[in-house]
Amino acid sequence: MIDDESHIEDVAHEFAIAGEFVCGEEVYSGHINSTFMATFKRPSGKVNRYILQRINANVFKDPHAVMRNVEMVTRHINWKVLRVKRDLGGQTLNLYPARGGRFYAQGEGGGIWRCYNFIEGCQTYDIVENTRQAYQAAQAFGSFQDLVSDIPVEDIEETIPDFHNTPKRYQRLMEVIEADVKGRLASSMPEVEFIRERQAIVSKLLDLKDAGVIPERITHNDTKINNVMMDTETDEAVCVIDLDTVMPGLALYDFGDLVRTAVSPAAEDEQDLSKVEVRMPMFEALAEGYMNGCDCLSDAEIEHLAFSGILISLEIGIRFLTDYLEGDVYFKTQREAHNLDRARTQLKLVEKLEECEPQMVDFVARLAKARR
């Protein structure tokens, strides 16, 4: 573990960073990897900042495969932005080479580290504040999907098997419920029953894929709103980040996660469930932005955009509840029953989205008709 600035400096010096190390600090964001910011000063006096991340090997069993995927995707996007879209206003993540020419380094005490450029003048949002932010984030993820749509699916490795396999997530929860190794089941029975009542929908999207109705694509797989860097002055989307989960998947899961993280003003771990609601203007901005950014969506994918938010919210609720019952072994927690609070928030959102589904379906249909 890194516990002081000297360790951050040691890791930073493994990468091709010019200048003198000034300081380092931990960045507390995300549930999985450990993230640090390193500041360097060049002889000219210019100060640059860099992001150092240690890949969580408990989650990503093959961190080298993660790095191969990230390297391929960032190179492809950089090439396409410059050569195809010629959009020099946007920025993409760039990996810095380590000693020996690789794009990762072995840290002290083990662990795989990588170094990214820090994009100045940007920020992320955990909760969407307005429809402009929602539209921009959705367009950014839609454009990301479009940019990687011509990478052969077989060229990208599956780094977390069955990551968005909702039926298997459901089955795992049932096994954990049966075992109840931490004696926590009694405190979560209403959530368990809510999920059981929706067993019939957990395989809907994968059934469509298996039937050839919707395609498998290279997808981001973690399209939380805070994985888009926004310009602090204009709220314009600048860069999609957190590419560790890029692998074969469904575009509908990506859009569904956008809905999950943007339509409600409540935080992901909100304990006051009365704050969980569906802001229809936010959904409309997401749908319009994503469809405008992603030209490759099929009619069948568009038809199921509204449903995708319900399913991914249910899936994430299942994952949080599973982790709670297992003893908080996957997601980072900051308090007792943190994962149970997260699960309750997600399941309340499922309920609210189900109520709004007819309106969402109608809006997407009107968008689809207008773009024909």
C-alpha positions as a printed Julia matrix, in Angstrom:
372×3 Matrix{Float64}:
   0.0     0.0     0.0
   1.06    3.59   -0.6
   0.96    5.54    2.65
   3.16    8.62    2.12
   4.48   11.0    -0.54
   7.78    9.17   -0.92
   5.96    6.09   -2.19
   3.95    8.16   -4.65
   7.18    9.73   -5.86
   8.79    6.3    -6.32
   5.9     5.11   -8.46
   5.81    8.35  -10.48
   9.49    8.02  -11.33
   8.75    4.69  -13.02
   7.06    6.66  -15.82
   8.33    9.04  -18.51
   7.43   12.22  -16.65
   9.68   15.24  -17.16
  10.59   17.57  -14.32
  10.97   17.5   -10.56
   8.46   15.81   -8.26
   6.66   18.42   -6.13
   3.94   16.57   -4.24
   1.48   13.7    -4.35
  -1.91   13.05   -2.84
  -4.62   10.43   -2.93
  -7.74   11.08   -4.98
 -10.76    9.58   -3.27
 -12.99    8.58   -6.14
 -14.4     5.32   -7.4
 -15.05    2.06   -5.61
 -12.29   -0.11   -7.06
  -8.8     1.22   -7.9
  -6.45    3.33   -5.8
  -5.87    6.72   -7.45
  -3.23    9.39   -6.77
  -2.3    12.73   -8.25
   1.38   13.58   -8.74
   2.56   17.14   -9.4
   5.8    17.83  -11.29
   7.62   21.07  -12.05
   9.65   21.51  -15.22
  12.88   23.61  -15.34
  10.87   26.32  -17.11
   8.69   26.61  -14.03
   5.63   25.04  -15.67
   3.68   22.74  -13.37
   1.99   19.58  -14.68
  -0.19   17.06  -12.91
  -0.53   13.36  -13.6
  -2.88   10.6   -12.48
  -1.36    7.41  -11.07
  -3.57    4.39  -10.58
  -2.99    1.01   -9.04
  -5.21   -1.63  -10.63
  -7.17   -3.63   -8.09
  -6.03   -7.18   -8.74
  -8.77   -8.58   -6.51
 -11.32   -7.27   -9.0
  -9.26   -7.53  -12.21
  -7.66  -10.96  -12.0
  -5.53  -10.27  -15.09
  -4.38   -6.62  -14.85
  -2.12   -7.09  -17.87
  -5.2    -7.86  -19.98
  -6.81   -4.68  -18.61
  -3.81   -2.69  -19.77
  -3.81   -4.32  -23.22
  -7.47   -3.32  -23.63
  -6.92    0.23  -22.38
  -3.9     0.72  -24.62
  -5.74   -0.53  -27.71
  -8.83    1.6   -27.06
  -6.96    4.82  -26.24
  -4.74    4.47  -29.32
  -7.75    3.75  -31.54
  -9.74    6.69  -30.2
  -6.78    9.08  -30.48
  -6.21    8.0   -34.08
  -9.87    8.32  -34.97
 -10.38   11.7   -33.3
  -7.41   13.11  -35.2
  -7.82   11.32  -38.53
 -11.57   10.8   -38.9
 -13.47   13.31  -36.8
 -10.67   15.9   -36.83
 -12.11   17.25  -33.59
  -9.14   18.87  -31.87
 -11.38   20.51  -29.27
 -12.0    17.23  -27.46
  -9.37   15.37  -25.49
  -8.77   11.72  -24.78
  -6.78    9.9   -22.14
  -3.14    9.23  -22.92
  -1.02    6.59  -21.23
   2.55    7.48  -20.3
   5.19    4.84  -21.0
   7.05    3.23  -18.13
  10.6     1.92  -18.01
  11.22   -0.57  -20.79
   8.56    0.95  -23.03
   5.52   -0.71  -21.46
   2.53    1.35  -20.43
   2.45   -0.01  -16.88
   4.89   -0.46  -14.03
   5.29   -2.86  -11.13
   4.95   -0.94   -7.88
   6.79   -1.44   -4.63
   5.21   -4.36   -2.8
   3.49   -5.54   -5.98
   0.64   -4.24   -8.04
   0.3    -2.93  -11.58
   0.38    0.84  -11.99
  -0.35    3.12  -14.94
  -0.02    6.85  -15.51
  -2.46    9.13  -17.35
  -2.36   12.76  -18.34
  -4.4    14.97  -16.0
  -6.82   17.1   -18.01
  -6.84   20.6   -16.51
  -9.89   22.81  -16.31
 -12.27   19.89  -15.91
 -14.35   18.29  -13.21
 -16.69   15.37  -12.76
 -20.16   15.28  -11.23
 -21.59   12.56   -9.02
 -25.08   13.98   -9.5
 -26.22   15.69  -12.71
 -27.2    19.28  -12.0
 -28.93   20.23  -15.27
 -30.05   18.87  -18.62
 -27.03   20.33  -20.42
 -24.72   18.16  -18.33
 -26.94   15.14  -18.97
 -26.96   15.73  -22.72
 -23.21   16.31  -22.87
 -22.38   13.2   -20.85
 -24.72   11.03  -22.92
 -23.35   12.38  -26.18
 -19.81   11.68  -24.94
 -20.62    8.06  -24.14
 -22.56    7.71  -27.39
 -19.57    9.08  -29.3
 -17.29    6.69  -27.39
 -19.5     3.8   -28.51
 -19.35    5.08  -32.07
 -15.57    5.54  -32.0
 -14.88    1.95  -30.9
 -17.64    0.38  -33.01
 -15.15   -0.75  -35.66
 -12.8    -2.53  -33.24
 -13.39   -6.28  -33.72
 -15.06   -7.67  -30.61
 -12.58  -10.54  -30.49
  -9.64   -8.1   -30.21
 -10.73   -6.95  -26.75
 -10.39   -9.32  -23.8
 -13.13   -9.97  -21.27
 -11.38   -8.84  -18.07
 -14.29   -9.51  -15.71
 -16.2   -12.56  -16.95
 -19.99  -12.1   -17.0
 -19.67   -8.53  -15.72
 -23.12   -7.57  -17.02
 -24.63  -11.04  -16.98
 -27.73  -10.1   -14.99
 -29.09  -13.68  -14.74
 -25.81  -14.86  -13.2
 -25.79  -11.87  -10.84
 -29.29  -12.88   -9.79
 -28.3   -16.52   -9.32
 -25.27  -15.52   -7.27
 -27.49  -13.45   -4.99
 -29.77  -16.44   -4.45
 -26.75  -18.53   -3.45
 -25.52  -15.86   -1.06
 -29.0   -15.59    0.47
 -29.04  -19.32    1.07
 -25.63  -19.26    2.78
 -26.11  -16.0     4.75
 -22.49  -16.24    5.93
 -22.57  -12.93    7.82
 -26.02  -13.28    9.32
 -27.27  -10.17    7.51
 -30.23  -11.63    5.64
 -32.84  -10.66    8.21
 -32.02   -6.96    7.76
 -32.58   -7.08    4.0
 -35.65   -9.26    3.41
 -37.77   -6.51    1.77
 -35.0    -5.94   -0.78
 -34.67   -9.69   -1.41
 -38.4   -10.02   -2.1
 -38.41   -6.98   -4.4
 -35.68   -8.57   -6.51
 -37.33  -12.0    -6.56
 -40.51  -10.44   -7.94
 -38.52   -9.26  -10.97
 -36.76  -12.5   -11.85
 -38.62  -12.66  -15.18
 -36.85   -9.58  -16.59
 -33.23  -10.31  -15.6
 -32.4   -12.2   -18.83
 -34.33  -10.02  -21.28
 -31.39   -8.23  -22.95
 -29.11  -11.26  -23.06
 -31.96  -13.29  -24.58
 -32.23  -10.66  -27.32
 -28.47  -10.86  -27.93
 -28.51  -14.66  -28.08
 -31.38  -14.49  -30.56
 -29.37  -12.13  -32.77
 -31.82   -9.26  -32.27
 -29.27   -6.9   -30.71
 -25.51   -7.02  -31.38
 -22.59   -7.56  -29.04
 -20.27   -4.53  -29.14
 -17.15   -3.15  -27.5
 -18.65   -1.14  -24.65
 -17.5     0.99  -21.73
 -19.49   -0.99  -19.15
 -19.27    1.64  -16.39
 -21.02    4.72  -17.75
 -21.58    6.5   -14.48
 -21.96   10.23  -14.94
 -18.72   10.81  -13.01
 -16.79    8.96  -15.69
 -17.08   11.94  -18.02
 -14.78   14.92  -17.56
 -16.64   18.21  -18.02
 -15.21   21.65  -18.79
 -15.59   23.67  -15.58
 -16.66   26.81  -17.43
 -18.93   25.48  -20.17
 -20.08   22.06  -18.86
 -19.07   20.65  -22.23
 -18.0    17.02  -22.17
 -14.27   16.73  -22.75
 -13.24   13.15  -22.12
 -14.6     9.72  -21.16
 -12.48    8.17  -18.4
 -12.19    4.93  -16.37
 -11.62    2.49  -19.2
 -10.78   -0.61  -17.14
 -14.12   -2.26  -17.84
 -14.01   -1.73  -21.61
 -14.79   -5.15  -23.07
 -17.42   -6.95  -25.13
 -20.94   -6.08  -23.99
 -24.22   -4.41  -24.89
 -24.73   -0.75  -25.71
 -28.02   -0.97  -23.81
 -26.2    -1.7   -20.57
 -24.09    1.4   -21.15
 -27.12    3.6   -21.74
 -28.94    2.0   -18.84
 -26.13    2.89  -16.46
 -26.3     6.48  -17.69
 -29.98    6.54  -16.81
 -29.28    4.98  -13.43
 -26.75    7.62  -12.45
 -28.36   10.71  -13.96
 -32.14   10.73  -13.73
 -32.38   10.89   -9.94
 -31.07   13.78   -7.82
 -30.29   11.34   -5.0
 -26.76   10.1    -4.37
 -25.99    6.46   -5.09
 -25.93    5.75   -1.35
 -28.76    8.08   -0.29
 -30.4     6.9     2.93
 -33.5     9.09    2.56
 -35.35    7.19   -0.16
 -37.92    9.96   -0.56
 -35.22   11.81   -2.49
 -35.1     9.13   -5.19
 -37.12   10.21   -8.22
 -37.04   10.19  -12.01
 -36.49   13.59  -13.58
 -38.0    13.13  -17.03
 -36.17   16.13  -18.54
 -32.92   14.41  -17.57
 -33.98   11.18  -19.27
 -34.97   13.07  -22.38
 -31.59   14.84  -22.48
 -29.79   11.5   -22.04
 -31.73    9.8   -24.81
 -31.24   12.66  -27.22
 -27.54   13.03  -26.43
 -26.76    9.32  -26.68
 -28.67    8.86  -29.93
 -27.03   11.94  -31.43
 -23.56   10.71  -30.43
 -24.01    7.12  -31.55
 -24.93    6.62  -35.2
 -24.45    2.85  -35.06
 -27.45    1.99  -32.85
 -29.88   -0.48  -34.38
 -33.65   -0.1   -34.31
 -33.92   -2.92  -31.76
 -31.39   -1.22  -29.46
 -33.28    2.06  -29.68
 -36.54    0.26  -28.91
 -35.12   -1.01  -25.59
 -33.36    2.15  -24.4
 -36.09    2.93  -21.86
 -36.09   -0.59  -20.42
 -32.3    -0.64  -20.11
 -32.34    1.83  -17.22
 -34.68   -0.41  -15.25
 -32.55   -3.5   -15.81
 -29.18   -1.96  -15.02
 -30.55   -0.34  -11.85
 -31.87   -3.73  -10.79
 -28.55   -5.37  -11.61
 -26.53   -2.87   -9.6
 -28.97   -3.21   -6.72
 -28.42   -6.97   -6.87
 -24.64   -6.47   -6.8
 -24.73   -4.1    -3.83
 -27.03   -6.43   -1.89
 -24.87   -9.44   -2.72
 -21.77   -7.65   -1.45
 -23.57   -6.58    1.72
 -24.63  -10.15    2.47
 -21.12  -11.48    1.75
 -19.5    -8.97    4.13
 -18.5    -6.07    1.87
 -15.74   -7.87   -0.01
 -15.99   -6.03   -3.37
 -17.08   -2.4    -3.08
 -15.3     0.05   -0.81
 -17.47    1.11    2.13
 -17.3     4.06    4.53
 -19.92    3.02    7.09
 -21.86    0.13    8.51
 -24.47   -1.22    6.07
 -23.17    1.11    3.33
 -23.8    -1.49    0.63
 -27.3    -2.12    1.93
 -28.02    1.61    1.68
 -26.73    1.54   -1.9
 -28.92   -1.46   -2.74
 -32.02    0.2    -1.31
 -31.4     3.34   -3.36
 -31.04    1.34   -6.58
 -34.17   -0.69   -5.97
 -36.2     2.41   -5.21
 -34.99    3.81   -8.52
 -36.15    0.63  -10.27
 -39.6     1.23   -8.84
 -39.65    4.85  -10.0
 -38.37    3.97  -13.48
 -41.04    1.32  -13.9
 -43.67    3.96  -13.18
 -42.19    6.25  -15.87
 -41.47    3.57  -18.49
 -44.46    4.39  -20.76
 -43.38    8.05  -20.95
 -39.77    7.09  -21.66
 -40.75    4.65  -24.39
 -42.92    7.28  -26.04
 -40.16    9.9   -26.0
 -37.55    7.54  -27.49
 -40.01    6.52  -30.23
 -40.51   10.16  -31.18
 -36.73   10.7   -31.29
 -36.29    7.63  -33.47
 -38.99    8.8   -35.88
 -37.36   12.24  -36.17
 -33.95   10.8   -37.08
 -35.22    8.56  -39.87
